[in-house]
Coordinates of C-alpha atoms in Angstrom, one line a residue:
M1 CA 49.2 78.7 176.0
N2 CA 49.4 80.2 172.4
N3 CA 51.9 78.9 170.2
Q4 CA 52.8 81.6 167.4
P5 CA 51.8 79.5 164.3
G6 CA 54.5 80.0 161.9
F7 CA 56.9 80.6 165.1
H8 CA 59.6 78.2 165.1
Y9 CA 61.1 78.1 168.5
Q10 CA 63.9 75.6 167.8
E11 CA 65.3 78.3 165.2
E12 CA 65.1 81.1 167.1
I13 CA 66.9 80.0 170.2
D14 CA 69.6 78.6 167.7
K15 CA 69.7 82.2 166.5
L16 CA 70.2 83.8 169.8
R17 CA 72.6 81.3 171.0
E18 CA 74.8 82.4 167.8
R19 CA 73.9 86.3 168.1
F20 CA 75.0 86.2 171.8
R21 CA 77.8 83.5 171.7
F22 CA 76.0 81.6 174.3
D23 CA 77.2 77.9 174.9
F24 CA 73.6 76.9 176.0
V25 CA 70.3 78.1 175.2
S26 CA 67.0 76.6 176.4
L27 CA 62.8 77.4 176.5
A28 CA 60.8 75.8 179.2
W29 CA 57.1 75.8 179.0
V30 CA 54.6 75.4 181.7
Q31 CA 52.5 72.0 181.2
P32 CA 48.6 72.0 181.3
A33 CA 46.6 71.4 184.6
E34 CA 46.3 68.1 184.2
D35 CA 50.6 67.2 184.6
R36 CA 50.2 69.8 187.6
F37 CA 51.6 72.8 185.9
V38 CA 55.2 71.6 186.4
L39 CA 57.7 73.1 183.8
T40 CA 59.9 71.1 181.3
W41 CA 62.5 72.2 179.2
Q42 CA 61.1 71.7 175.5
Y43 CA 63.7 73.3 173.2
A44 CA 67.8 73.5 173.7
S45 CA 70.6 74.6 171.5
G46 CA 73.8 73.7 172.5
N47 CA 73.1 70.9 174.6
L48 CA 75.6 68.4 175.9
N49 CA 72.9 65.7 175.7
E50 CA 69.4 65.1 176.1
R51 CA 69.0 65.2 179.8
Y52 CA 67.3 68.5 179.7
K53 CA 64.4 66.7 178.1
R54 CA 63.6 64.6 181.4
I55 CA 64.0 67.5 183.8
V56 CA 60.3 68.0 185.3
L57 CA 60.0 71.3 187.7
H58 CA 57.9 72.4 190.1
S59 CA 56.8 76.2 190.8
G60 CA 59.9 77.5 193.0
K61 CA 61.9 74.8 192.2
G62 CA 65.0 75.2 189.9
I63 CA 66.1 77.7 187.8
A64 CA 62.5 78.0 185.8
G65 CA 60.7 77.0 188.5
I66 CA 62.2 80.3 190.4
V67 CA 61.5 82.4 187.1
F68 CA 58.1 81.1 186.9
K69 CA 57.0 81.7 190.6
T70 CA 58.8 85.0 190.7
G71 CA 57.9 86.4 187.3
K72 CA 61.7 88.4 187.3
P73 CA 64.7 87.5 185.6
M74 CA 67.5 85.8 187.0
L75 CA 71.2 85.8 186.7
I76 CA 73.9 83.7 188.2
Q77 CA 77.1 85.0 186.8
N78 CA 79.3 82.3 188.8
V79 CA 77.8 79.2 189.7
A80 CA 80.7 78.0 192.2
A81 CA 80.4 81.3 193.9
D82 CA 76.8 82.2 193.9
L83 CA 75.3 78.6 194.6
N84 CA 76.4 76.1 197.4
S85 CA 77.8 73.3 195.7
R86 CA 75.3 71.0 197.9
D87 CA 72.2 72.4 196.5
L88 CA 73.0 71.9 192.9
F89 CA 70.7 69.1 192.8
N90 CA 68.1 71.7 193.0
Y91 CA 69.3 73.0 189.7
P92 CA 69.5 70.1 187.5
I93 CA 69.9 71.9 184.0
I94 CA 73.0 73.4 185.5
V95 CA 74.4 70.1 186.3
A96 CA 73.3 68.3 183.2
E97 CA 74.8 71.1 181.1
Q98 CA 77.9 71.9 183.0
L99 CA 76.9 75.8 183.0
K100 CA 78.5 78.0 185.1
S101 CA 77.2 81.4 184.3
L102 CA 73.9 82.0 183.3
G103 CA 70.6 83.9 183.1
A104 CA 66.9 83.1 182.7
V105 CA 63.9 85.5 181.9
P106 CA 60.0 84.9 182.1
L107 CA 57.7 84.5 179.3
W108 CA 54.3 86.1 179.5
E109 CA 51.2 85.6 178.4
G110 CA 48.5 87.9 179.5
K111 CA 49.5 88.2 183.2
R112 CA 50.7 84.7 183.7
V113 CA 54.2 83.5 183.2
V114 CA 54.2 80.2 180.9
G115 CA 58.0 79.9 179.7
V116 CA 61.1 80.8 180.7
L117 CA 64.3 81.4 178.3
L118 CA 67.3 80.4 179.8
A119 CA 70.9 81.1 178.3
G120 CA 74.6 80.5 179.8
Y121 CA 77.8 79.6 179.4
R122 CA 80.1 76.7 180.6
T123 CA 82.6 79.3 181.8
E124 CA 82.7 81.3 185.0
D125 CA 81.4 85.1 184.5
R126 CA 80.9 85.4 181.2
L127 CA 77.3 86.5 181.6
D128 CA 77.5 89.6 183.9
E129 CA 74.8 92.1 184.9
S130 CA 75.4 94.6 181.8
S131 CA 75.6 91.6 179.2
F132 CA 72.3 89.9 180.6
V133 CA 70.7 93.3 180.5
L134 CA 71.9 93.7 176.6
F135 CA 70.6 90.0 176.2
Q136 CA 67.2 91.0 177.5
Q137 CA 67.1 94.4 175.5
G138 CA 68.1 92.0 172.7
L139 CA 65.0 90.3 173.1
E140 CA 62.8 93.5 172.4
T141 CA 59.3 93.0 173.8
E142 CA 58.0 89.5 172.2
F143 CA 59.1 86.2 171.9
G144 CA 56.7 84.1 169.7
A145 CA 53.4 84.5 171.0
F146 CA 55.0 85.5 174.3
R147 CA 55.8 88.9 175.8
V148 CA 59.1 89.1 177.6
K149 CA 58.9 92.0 179.9
E150 CA 55.8 92.0 182.2
G151 CA 53.6 94.9 181.2
A152 CA 54.7 95.1 177.6
H153 CA 51.7 95.6 175.2
P154 CA 51.1 92.1 173.2

């Protein structure tokens, strides 16, 4: 994974949080092969605590794991309505940050997903389909060294 020199991810997610008035924005990276390609949340803005740093996800598990595995954005407009409360342990970032409405987009490097950008609110139904599309369009095609849309030119 190439981190773009001079690109300050923390500053950028702080700006995204302000611009779209999110309560929380976070960025997860896929860790190298020696770490079994797990995903960990590396940057956060608007976080309630530091618990996000201890979350480790495997492909297909949790928000980041699902977005990583499918390569597709994921929207949960209302956590209480869209997820079974008994399954919340599978979504530790939702629990840790008390998120109620959120979306996540894959970050591409070449033909592989290498990261996930998550944004959300602590209020139900704040992020709907149209505002999630506006958020994705607001990212344009790149975020640092990564493409936001599959097939976008580097």
